Short mmCIF file of C-alpha atoms and ligand atoms in Angstrom, two decimals:
data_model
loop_
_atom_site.label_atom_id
_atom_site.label_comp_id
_atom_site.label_asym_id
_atom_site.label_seq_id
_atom_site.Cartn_x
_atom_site.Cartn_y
_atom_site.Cartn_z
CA UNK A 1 -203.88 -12.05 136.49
CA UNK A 2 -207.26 -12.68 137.31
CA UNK A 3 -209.03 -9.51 139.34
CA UNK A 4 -210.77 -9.96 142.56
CA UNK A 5 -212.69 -7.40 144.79
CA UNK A 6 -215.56 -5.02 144.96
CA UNK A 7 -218.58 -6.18 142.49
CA UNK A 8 -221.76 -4.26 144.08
CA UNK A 9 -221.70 -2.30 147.70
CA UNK A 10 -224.68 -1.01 149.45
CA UNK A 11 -225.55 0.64 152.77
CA UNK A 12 -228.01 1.24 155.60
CA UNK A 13 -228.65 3.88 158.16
CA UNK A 14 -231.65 3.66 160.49
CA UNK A 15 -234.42 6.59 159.93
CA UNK A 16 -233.80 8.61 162.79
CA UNK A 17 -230.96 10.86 163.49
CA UNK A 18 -229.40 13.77 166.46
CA UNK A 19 -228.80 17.29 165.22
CA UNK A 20 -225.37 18.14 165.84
CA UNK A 21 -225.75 21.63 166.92
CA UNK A 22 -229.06 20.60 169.40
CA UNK A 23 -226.55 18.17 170.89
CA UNK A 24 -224.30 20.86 171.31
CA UNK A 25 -226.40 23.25 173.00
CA UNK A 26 -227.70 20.75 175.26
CA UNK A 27 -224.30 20.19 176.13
CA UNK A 28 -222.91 23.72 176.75
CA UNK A 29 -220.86 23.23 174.10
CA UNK A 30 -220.11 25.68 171.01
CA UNK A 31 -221.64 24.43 167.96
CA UNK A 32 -218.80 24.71 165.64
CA UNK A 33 -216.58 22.25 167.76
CA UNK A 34 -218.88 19.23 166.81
CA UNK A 35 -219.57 20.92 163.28
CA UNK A 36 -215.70 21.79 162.34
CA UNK A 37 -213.84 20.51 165.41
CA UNK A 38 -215.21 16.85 165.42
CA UNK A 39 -216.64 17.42 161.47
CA UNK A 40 -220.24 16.16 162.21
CA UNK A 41 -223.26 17.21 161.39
CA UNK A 42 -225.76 14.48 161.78
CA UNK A 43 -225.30 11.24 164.43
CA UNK A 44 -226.92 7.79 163.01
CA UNK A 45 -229.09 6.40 166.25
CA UNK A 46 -230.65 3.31 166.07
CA UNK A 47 -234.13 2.92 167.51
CA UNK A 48 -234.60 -0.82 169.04
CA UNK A 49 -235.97 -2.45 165.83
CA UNK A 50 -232.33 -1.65 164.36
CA UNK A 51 -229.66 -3.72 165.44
CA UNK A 52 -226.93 -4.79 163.54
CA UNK A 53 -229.09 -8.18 162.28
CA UNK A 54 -231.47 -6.06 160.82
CA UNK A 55 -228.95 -2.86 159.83
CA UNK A 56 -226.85 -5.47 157.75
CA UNK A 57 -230.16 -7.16 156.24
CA UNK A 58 -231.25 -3.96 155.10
CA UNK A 59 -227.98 -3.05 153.26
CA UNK A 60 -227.57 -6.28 151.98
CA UNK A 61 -231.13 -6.57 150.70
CA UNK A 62 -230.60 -3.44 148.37
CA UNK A 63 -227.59 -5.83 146.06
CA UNK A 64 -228.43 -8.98 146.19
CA UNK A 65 -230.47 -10.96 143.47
CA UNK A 66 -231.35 -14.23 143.38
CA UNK A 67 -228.77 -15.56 141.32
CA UNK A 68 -226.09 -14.08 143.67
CA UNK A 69 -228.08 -15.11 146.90
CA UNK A 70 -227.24 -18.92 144.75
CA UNK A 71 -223.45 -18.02 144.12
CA UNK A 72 -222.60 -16.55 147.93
CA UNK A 73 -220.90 -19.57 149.20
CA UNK A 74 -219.20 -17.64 152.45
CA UNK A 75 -220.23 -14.69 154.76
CA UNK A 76 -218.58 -12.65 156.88
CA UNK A 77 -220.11 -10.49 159.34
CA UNK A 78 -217.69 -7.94 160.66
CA UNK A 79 -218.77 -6.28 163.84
CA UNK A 80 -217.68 -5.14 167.82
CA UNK A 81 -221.85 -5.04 168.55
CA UNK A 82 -222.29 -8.71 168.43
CA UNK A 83 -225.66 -10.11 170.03
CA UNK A 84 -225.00 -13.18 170.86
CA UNK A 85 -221.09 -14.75 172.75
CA UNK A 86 -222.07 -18.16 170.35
CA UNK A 87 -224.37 -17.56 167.56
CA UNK A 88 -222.90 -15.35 164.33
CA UNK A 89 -224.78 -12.55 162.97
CA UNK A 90 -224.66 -13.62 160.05
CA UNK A 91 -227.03 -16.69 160.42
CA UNK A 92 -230.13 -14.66 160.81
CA UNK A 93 -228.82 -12.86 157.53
CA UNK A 94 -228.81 -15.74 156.13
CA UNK A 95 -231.94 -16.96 156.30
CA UNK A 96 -234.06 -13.95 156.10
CA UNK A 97 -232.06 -13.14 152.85
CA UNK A 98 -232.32 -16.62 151.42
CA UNK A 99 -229.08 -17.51 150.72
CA UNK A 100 -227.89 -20.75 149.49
CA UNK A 101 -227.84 -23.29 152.55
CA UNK A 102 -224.43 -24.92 151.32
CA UNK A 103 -222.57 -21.38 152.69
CA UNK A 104 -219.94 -20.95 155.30
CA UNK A 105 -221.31 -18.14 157.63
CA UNK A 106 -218.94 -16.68 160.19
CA UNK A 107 -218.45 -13.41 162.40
CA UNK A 108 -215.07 -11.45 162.84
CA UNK A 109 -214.16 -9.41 165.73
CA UNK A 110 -210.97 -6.95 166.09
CA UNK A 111 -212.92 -3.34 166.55
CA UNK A 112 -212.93 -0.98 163.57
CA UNK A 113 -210.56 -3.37 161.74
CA UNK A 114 -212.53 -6.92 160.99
CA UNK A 115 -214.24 -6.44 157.87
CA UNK A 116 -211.04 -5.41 155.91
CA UNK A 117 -209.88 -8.67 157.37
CA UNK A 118 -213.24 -10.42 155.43
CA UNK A 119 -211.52 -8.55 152.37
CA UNK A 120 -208.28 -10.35 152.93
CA UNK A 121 -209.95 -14.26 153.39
CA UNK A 122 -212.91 -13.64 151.38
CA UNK A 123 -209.56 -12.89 148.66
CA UNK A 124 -207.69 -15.77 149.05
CA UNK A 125 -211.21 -18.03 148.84
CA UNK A 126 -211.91 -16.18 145.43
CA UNK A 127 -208.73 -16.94 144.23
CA UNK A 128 -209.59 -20.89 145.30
CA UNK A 129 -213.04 -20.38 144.32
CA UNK A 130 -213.20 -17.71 141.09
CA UNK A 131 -216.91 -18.90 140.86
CA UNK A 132 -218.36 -17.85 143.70
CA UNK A 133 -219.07 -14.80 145.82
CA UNK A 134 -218.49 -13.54 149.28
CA UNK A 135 -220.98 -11.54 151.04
CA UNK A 136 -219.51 -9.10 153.79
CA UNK A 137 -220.98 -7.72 156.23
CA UNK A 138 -220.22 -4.71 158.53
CA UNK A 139 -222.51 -3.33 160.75
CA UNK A 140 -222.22 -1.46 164.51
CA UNK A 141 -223.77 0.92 166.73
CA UNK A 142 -221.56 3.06 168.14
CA UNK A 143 -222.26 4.53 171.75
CA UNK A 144 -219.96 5.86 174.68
CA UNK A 145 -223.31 7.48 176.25
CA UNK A 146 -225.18 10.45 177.03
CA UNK A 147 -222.58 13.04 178.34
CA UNK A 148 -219.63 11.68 177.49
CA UNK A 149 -216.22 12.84 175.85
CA UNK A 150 -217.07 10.41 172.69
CA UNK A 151 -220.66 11.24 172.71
CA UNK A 152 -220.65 13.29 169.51
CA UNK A 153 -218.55 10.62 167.77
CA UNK A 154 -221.30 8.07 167.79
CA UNK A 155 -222.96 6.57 164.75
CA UNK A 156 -224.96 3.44 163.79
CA UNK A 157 -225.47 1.77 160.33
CA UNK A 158 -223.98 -1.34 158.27
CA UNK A 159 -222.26 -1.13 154.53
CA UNK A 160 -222.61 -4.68 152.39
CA UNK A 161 -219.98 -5.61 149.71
CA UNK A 162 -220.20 -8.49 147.48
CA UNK A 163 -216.72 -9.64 146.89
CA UNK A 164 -216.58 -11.61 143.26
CA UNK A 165 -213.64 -12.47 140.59
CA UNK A 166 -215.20 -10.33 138.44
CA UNK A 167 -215.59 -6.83 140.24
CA UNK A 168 -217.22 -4.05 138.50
CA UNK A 169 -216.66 -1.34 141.51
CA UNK A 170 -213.04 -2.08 142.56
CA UNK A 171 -210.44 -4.40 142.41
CA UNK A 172 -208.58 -5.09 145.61
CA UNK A 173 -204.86 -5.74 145.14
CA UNK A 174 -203.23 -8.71 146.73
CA UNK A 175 -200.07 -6.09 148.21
CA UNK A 176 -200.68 -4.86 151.60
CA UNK A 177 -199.06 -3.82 155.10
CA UNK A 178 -200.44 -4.62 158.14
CA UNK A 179 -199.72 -4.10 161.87
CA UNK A 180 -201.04 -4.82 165.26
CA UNK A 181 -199.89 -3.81 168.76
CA UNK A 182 -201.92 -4.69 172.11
CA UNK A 183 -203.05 -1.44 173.14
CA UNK A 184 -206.02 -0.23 175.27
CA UNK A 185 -207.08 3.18 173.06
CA UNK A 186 -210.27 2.25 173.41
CA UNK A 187 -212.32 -1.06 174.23
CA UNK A 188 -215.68 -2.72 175.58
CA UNK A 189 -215.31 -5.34 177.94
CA UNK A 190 -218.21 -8.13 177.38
CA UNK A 191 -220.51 -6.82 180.60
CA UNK A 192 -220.24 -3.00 179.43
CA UNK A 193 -223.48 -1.45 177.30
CA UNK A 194 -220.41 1.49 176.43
CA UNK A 195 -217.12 1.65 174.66
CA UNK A 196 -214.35 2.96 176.95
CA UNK A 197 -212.10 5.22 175.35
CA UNK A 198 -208.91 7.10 176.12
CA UNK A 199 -209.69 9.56 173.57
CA UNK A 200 -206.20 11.79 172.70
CA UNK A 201 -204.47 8.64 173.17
CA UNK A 202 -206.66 6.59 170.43
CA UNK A 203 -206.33 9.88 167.96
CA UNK A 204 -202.48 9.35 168.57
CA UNK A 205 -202.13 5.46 168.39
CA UNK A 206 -204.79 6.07 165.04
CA UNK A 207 -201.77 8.06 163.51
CA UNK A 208 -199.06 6.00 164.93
CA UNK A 209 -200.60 2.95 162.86
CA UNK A 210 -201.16 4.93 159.58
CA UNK A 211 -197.71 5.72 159.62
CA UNK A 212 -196.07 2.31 160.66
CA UNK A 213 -198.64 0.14 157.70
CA UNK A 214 -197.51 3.15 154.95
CA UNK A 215 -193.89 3.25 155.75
CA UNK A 216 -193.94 -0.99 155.82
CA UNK A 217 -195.95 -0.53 152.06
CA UNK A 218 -193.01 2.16 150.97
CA UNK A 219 -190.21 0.13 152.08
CA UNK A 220 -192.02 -3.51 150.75
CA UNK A 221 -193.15 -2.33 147.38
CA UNK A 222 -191.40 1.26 146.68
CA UNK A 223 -194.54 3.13 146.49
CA UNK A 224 -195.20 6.94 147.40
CA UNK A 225 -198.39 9.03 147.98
CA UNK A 226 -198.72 10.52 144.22
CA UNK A 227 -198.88 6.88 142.89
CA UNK A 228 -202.75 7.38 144.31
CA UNK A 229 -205.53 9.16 142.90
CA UNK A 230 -207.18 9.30 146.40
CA UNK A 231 -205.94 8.32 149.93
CA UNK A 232 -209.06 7.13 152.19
CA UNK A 233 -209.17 6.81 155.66
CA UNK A 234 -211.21 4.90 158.70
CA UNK A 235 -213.51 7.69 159.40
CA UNK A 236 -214.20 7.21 163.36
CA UNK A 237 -215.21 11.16 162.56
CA UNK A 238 -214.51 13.69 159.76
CA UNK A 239 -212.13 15.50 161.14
CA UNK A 240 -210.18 12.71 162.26
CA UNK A 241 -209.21 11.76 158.42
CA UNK A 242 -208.33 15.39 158.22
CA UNK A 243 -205.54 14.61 160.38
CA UNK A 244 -204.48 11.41 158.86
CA UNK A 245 -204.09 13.64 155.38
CA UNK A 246 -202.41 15.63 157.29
CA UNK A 247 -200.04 13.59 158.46
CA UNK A 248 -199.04 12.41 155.04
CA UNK A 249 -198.52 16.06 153.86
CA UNK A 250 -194.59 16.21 153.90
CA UNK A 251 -194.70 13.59 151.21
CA UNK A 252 -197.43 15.56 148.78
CA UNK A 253 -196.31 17.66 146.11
CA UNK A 254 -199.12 20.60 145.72
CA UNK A 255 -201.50 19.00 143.09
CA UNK A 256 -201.04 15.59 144.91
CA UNK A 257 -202.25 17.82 148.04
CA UNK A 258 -204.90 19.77 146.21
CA UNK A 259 -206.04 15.96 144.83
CA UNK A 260 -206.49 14.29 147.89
CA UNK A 261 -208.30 17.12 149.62
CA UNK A 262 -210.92 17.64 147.06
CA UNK A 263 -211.59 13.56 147.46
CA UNK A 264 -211.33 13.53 151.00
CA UNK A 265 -214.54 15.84 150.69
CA UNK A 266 -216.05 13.41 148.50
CA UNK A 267 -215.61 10.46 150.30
CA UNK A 268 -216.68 11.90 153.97
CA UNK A 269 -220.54 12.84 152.63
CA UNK A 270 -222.10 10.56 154.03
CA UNK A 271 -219.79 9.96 157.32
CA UNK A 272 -220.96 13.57 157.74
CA UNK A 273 -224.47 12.76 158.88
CA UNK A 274 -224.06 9.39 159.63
CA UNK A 275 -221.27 9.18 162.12
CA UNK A 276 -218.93 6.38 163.44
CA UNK A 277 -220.47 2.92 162.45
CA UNK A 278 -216.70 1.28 163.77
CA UNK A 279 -216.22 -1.55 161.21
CA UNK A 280 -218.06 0.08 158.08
CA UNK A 281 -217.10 3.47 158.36
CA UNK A 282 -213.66 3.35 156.21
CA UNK A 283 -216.37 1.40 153.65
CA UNK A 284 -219.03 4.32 154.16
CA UNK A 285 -216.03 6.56 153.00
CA UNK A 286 -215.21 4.49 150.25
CA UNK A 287 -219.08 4.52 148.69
CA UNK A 288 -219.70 8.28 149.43
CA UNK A 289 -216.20 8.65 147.94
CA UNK A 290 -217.11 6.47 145.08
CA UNK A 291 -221.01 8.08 144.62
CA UNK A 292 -220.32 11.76 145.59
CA UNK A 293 -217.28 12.24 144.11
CA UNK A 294 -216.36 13.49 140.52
CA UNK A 295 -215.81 9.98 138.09
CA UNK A 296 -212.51 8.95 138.10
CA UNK A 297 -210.80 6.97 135.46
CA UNK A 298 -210.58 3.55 135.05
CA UNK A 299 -207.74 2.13 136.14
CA UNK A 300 -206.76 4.25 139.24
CA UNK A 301 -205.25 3.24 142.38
CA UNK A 302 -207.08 4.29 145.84
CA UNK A 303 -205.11 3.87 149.03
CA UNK A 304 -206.90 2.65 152.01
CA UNK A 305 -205.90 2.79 155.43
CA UNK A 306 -208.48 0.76 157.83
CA UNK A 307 -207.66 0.82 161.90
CA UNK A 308 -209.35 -1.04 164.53
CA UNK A 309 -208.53 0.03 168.18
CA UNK A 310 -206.59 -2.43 170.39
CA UNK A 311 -204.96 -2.05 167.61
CA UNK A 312 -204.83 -3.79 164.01
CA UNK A 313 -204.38 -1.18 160.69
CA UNK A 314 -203.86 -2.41 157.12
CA UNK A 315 -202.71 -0.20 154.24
CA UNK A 316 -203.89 -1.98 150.96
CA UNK A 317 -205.26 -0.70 147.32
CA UNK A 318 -208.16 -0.52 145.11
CA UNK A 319 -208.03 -0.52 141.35
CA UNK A 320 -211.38 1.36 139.95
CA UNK A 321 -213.16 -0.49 137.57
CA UNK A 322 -214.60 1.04 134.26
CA UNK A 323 -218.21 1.91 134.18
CA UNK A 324 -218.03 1.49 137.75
CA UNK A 325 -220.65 4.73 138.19
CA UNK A 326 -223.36 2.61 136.59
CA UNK A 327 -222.47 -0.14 139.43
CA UNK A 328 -223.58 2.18 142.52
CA UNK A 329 -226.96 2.96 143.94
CA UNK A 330 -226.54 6.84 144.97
CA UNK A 331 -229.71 7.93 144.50
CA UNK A 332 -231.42 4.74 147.02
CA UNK A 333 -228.82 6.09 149.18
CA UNK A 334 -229.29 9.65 148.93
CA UNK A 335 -233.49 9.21 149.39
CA UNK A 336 -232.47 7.14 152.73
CA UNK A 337 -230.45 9.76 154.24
CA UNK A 338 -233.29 12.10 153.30
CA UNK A 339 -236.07 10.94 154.90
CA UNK A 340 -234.76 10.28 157.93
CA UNK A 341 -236.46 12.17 161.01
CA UNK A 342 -234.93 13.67 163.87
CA UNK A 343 -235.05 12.60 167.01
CA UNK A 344 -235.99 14.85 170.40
CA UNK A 345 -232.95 14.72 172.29
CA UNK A 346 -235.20 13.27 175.66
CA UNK A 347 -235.84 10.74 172.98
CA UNK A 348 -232.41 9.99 171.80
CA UNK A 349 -231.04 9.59 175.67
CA UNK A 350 -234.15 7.17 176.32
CA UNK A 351 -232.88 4.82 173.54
CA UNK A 352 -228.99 5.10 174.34
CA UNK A 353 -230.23 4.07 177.80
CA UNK A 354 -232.36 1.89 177.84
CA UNK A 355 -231.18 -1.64 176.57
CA UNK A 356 -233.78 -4.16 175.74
CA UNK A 357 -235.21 -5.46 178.85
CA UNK A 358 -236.03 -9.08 178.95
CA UNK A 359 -238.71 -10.85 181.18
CA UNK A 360 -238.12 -14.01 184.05
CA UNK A 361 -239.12 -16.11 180.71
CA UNK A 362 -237.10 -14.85 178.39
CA UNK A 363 -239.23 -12.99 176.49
CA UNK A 364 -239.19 -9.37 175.08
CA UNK A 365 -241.13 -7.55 173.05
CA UNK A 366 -240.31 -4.45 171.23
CA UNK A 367 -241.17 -0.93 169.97
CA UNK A 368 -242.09 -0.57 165.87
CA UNK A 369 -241.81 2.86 165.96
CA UNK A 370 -239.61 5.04 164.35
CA UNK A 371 -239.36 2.34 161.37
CA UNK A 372 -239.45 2.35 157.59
CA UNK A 373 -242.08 0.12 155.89
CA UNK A 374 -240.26 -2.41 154.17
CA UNK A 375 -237.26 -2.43 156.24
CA UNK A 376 -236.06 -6.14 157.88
CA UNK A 377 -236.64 -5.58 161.76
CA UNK A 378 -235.48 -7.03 165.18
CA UNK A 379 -238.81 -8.13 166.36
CA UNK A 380 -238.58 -9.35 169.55
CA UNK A 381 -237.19 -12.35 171.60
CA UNK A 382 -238.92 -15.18 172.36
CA UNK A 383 -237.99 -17.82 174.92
CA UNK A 384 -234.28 -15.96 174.66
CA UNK A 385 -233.99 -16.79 170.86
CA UNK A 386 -234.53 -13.07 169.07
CA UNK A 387 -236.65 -12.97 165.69
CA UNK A 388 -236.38 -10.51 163.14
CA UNK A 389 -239.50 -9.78 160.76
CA UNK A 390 -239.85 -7.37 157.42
CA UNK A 391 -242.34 -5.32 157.79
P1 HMG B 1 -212.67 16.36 173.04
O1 HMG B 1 -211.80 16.43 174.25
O2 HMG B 1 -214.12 16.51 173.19
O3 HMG B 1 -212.29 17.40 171.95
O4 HMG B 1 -212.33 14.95 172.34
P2 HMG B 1 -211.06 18.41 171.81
O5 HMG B 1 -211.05 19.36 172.94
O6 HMG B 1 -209.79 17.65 171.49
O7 HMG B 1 -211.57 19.16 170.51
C1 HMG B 1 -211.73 18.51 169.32
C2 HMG B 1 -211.40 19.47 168.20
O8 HMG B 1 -212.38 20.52 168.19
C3 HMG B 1 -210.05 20.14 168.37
O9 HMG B 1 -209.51 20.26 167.07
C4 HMG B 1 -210.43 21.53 168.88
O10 HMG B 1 -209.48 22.54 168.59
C5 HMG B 1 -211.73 21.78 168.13
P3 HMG B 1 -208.13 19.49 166.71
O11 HMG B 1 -207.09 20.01 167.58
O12 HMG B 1 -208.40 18.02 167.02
O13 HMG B 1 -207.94 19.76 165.25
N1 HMG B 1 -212.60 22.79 168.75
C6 HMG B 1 -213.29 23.71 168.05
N2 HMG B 1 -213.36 23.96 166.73
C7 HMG B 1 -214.19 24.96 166.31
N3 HMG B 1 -214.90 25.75 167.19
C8 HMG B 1 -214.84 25.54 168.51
C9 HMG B 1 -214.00 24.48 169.00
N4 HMG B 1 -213.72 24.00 170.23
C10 HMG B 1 -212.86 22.97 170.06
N5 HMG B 1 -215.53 26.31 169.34
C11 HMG B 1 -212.49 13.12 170.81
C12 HMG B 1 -212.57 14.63 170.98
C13 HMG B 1 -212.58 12.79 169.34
C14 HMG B 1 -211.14 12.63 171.36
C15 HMG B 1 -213.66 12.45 171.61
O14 HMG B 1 -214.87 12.79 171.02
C16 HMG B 1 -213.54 10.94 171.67
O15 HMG B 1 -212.94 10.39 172.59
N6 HMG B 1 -214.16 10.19 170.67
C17 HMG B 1 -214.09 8.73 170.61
C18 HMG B 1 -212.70 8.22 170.23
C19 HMG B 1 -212.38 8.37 168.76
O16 HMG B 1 -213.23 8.54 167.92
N7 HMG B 1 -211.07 8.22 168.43
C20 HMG B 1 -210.61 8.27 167.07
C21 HMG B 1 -209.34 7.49 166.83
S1 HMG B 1 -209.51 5.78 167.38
C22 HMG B 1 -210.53 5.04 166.16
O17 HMG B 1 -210.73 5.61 165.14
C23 HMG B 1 -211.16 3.73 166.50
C24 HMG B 1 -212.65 3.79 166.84
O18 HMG B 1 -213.41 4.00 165.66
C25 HMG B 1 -213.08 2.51 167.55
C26 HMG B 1 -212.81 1.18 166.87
O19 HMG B 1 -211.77 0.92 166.31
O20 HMG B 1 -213.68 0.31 167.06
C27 HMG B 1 -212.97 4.93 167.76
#
């Protein structure tokens, strides 16, 4: 049977970041409950010139070449930090990228959960379509606001896959278990700059749909846990995965236990210091599970368990692909993460705050600073229409 899934995946985190422990101490909080107790080290923050147009270019930019920028005949832009009620993100992608004008372009909605439903369509239109490519997209700033219980669980970047039927990262299997129950763990209601969130209760109803999707897989297809080399999670933080391991643990034989662990480590590297980016951080885990970790063989399965608030959760699997190492760009990714700067934290509460202000004309123009040269920017709006530029 003909294999569809993963064939290059890329992402972006803008150049300025919060120091865990200075956010702690300007909280009156002990360090070691955002550094062990939440499991973060660094916070993601997007300066203006980020959003998730520009976040999403970037990543995308670093994969594409011009012969798949002529094969992409569909994307999907997965967010919950949309800019516009009408217009998908994934227009403006789509010309500053210059992808073939004969694509379907779309945007997809359900919290941390839409872009592993882009994974499910862009699968059934590869199996249509074995010639062409899907580009998706996942990209989202995540902010509850300055003092706030889900302030140190905030993030921003965007992670871009190109889906083909010829992956050389991972193969996505067509078996999966999925579940959704209206719930209100945690939402943002279209006049509200912040995500609400009832925080224990979202931790709870985040385990409550890892175990319904994993006991529907088991019962549907006979599986159990050792069947995987690695079991990764939606990472809203670290430690949060931790717990969804944890929850599995009746069913793990030591070495399965001692497995998982050590690529649990692996795969939350870069969640580590770049926080929650909602739709693409269970894809963040993924790549830093994928670049950090020790090379696994060819051939082996990797349970994933994506959730989106509200609530949706999947359960589905990923077949590594030989040579799939070669396929990755860890040290682009590495050199990003790098030379990022820190922010002050004055600094850091000014842009949380302060949302782009427009004028009686519908014009605004925005701060450059804190930007890489090179880097696709949000440049400004113009008559209410935004622009992006590269710089
Ligand atoms: P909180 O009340 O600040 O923290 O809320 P806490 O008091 O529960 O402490 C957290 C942990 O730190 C605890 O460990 C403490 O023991 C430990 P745990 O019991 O959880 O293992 N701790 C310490 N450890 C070491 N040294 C110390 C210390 N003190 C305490 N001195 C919470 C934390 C995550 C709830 C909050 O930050 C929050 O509401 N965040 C946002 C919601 C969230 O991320 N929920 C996750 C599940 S829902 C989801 O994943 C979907 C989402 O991504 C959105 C979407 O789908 O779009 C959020």
């Amino acid at each position: 049977m003909m294999k569809i899934g993963i064939d290059k995946m890329s992402f972006f985190t803008p150049p300025t970041y919060v120091d865990m422990v200075e956010l702690a101490e300007a909280r009156g909080v002990d360090p070691n409950k955002y550094l062990y107790g939440i499991g973060q080290g660094k916070m993601g923050i997007a300066a203006e010139a980020y959003d998730i147009v520009a976040m999403a270019t970037n990543a995308a930019n670093k994969i594409l070449t011009a012969e798949d920028k002529e094969q992409i005949d569909m994307v999907i832009f997965a967010t919950e930090s949309g800019v516009d009620h009408s217009k998908s993100a994934g227009t403006w992608v789509h010309d500053l990228l210059d992808i073939q004008p004969y694509a379907r372009v779309v945007e997809f909605k359900q919290a941390c959960y839409s872009a592993t439903a882009g994974i499910q369509l862009a699968m059934g239109h590869l199996t249509m379509h074995p010639d062409s490519k899907v580009l998706i997209l996942a990209s989202d700033i995540a902010k509850y606001g300055v003092n706030t219980g889900g302030e140190p669980t905030q993030g921003a970047g965007a992670v871009a896959m190109l889906l083909s039927g010829d992956p050389s990262i991972l193969a996505i299997e067509t078996n999966s278990a999925t579940y959704t129950k209206d719930i209100d763990d945690f939402w943002r209601p279209t006049y509200s700059e912040f995500a609400y969130v009832d925080g224990k209760y979202s931790n709870e109803a985040y385990l409550g749909t890892l175990n319904s999707v994993w006991d529907r897989y088991k019962d549907q297809f006979g599986a159990q846990v050792s069947d995987f080399e690695a079991m990764l999670f939606h990472v809203p933080y670290t430690k949060m995965g931790r717990k969804a391991l944890l929850e599995l643990a009746d069913e793990m034989d030591e070495t399965t236990s001692e497995r998982f662990e050590k690529y649990y480590d692996s795969g939350i590297v870069y969640n580590y210091v770049v926080g929650n980016i909602y739709t693409g951080s269970l894809y963040l885990s993924l790549l830093s599970f994928l670049e950090q970790g020790d090379e696994v063989a060819a051939g082996s399965r990797i349970g994933l368990f994506s959730y989106g608030s509200g609530a949706v959760g999947e359960f589905f699997v990923g077949e590594i692909q030989a040579g799939y190492k070669d396929a990755l760009l860890k040290e682009d990714h590495e050199k990003m993460l790098e030379n990022r700067i820190k922010f002050a934290l004055e600094e850091y509460e000014r842009v949380l705050s302060n949302p782009v202000s427009i004028d009686e004309e519908g014009n605004a123009a925005l701060e450059t600073k804190h930007t890489n040269a090179g880097d696709f920017i949000f440049a400004g709006i113009n008559e209410h229409k935004r622009f992006y530029k590269k710089l």
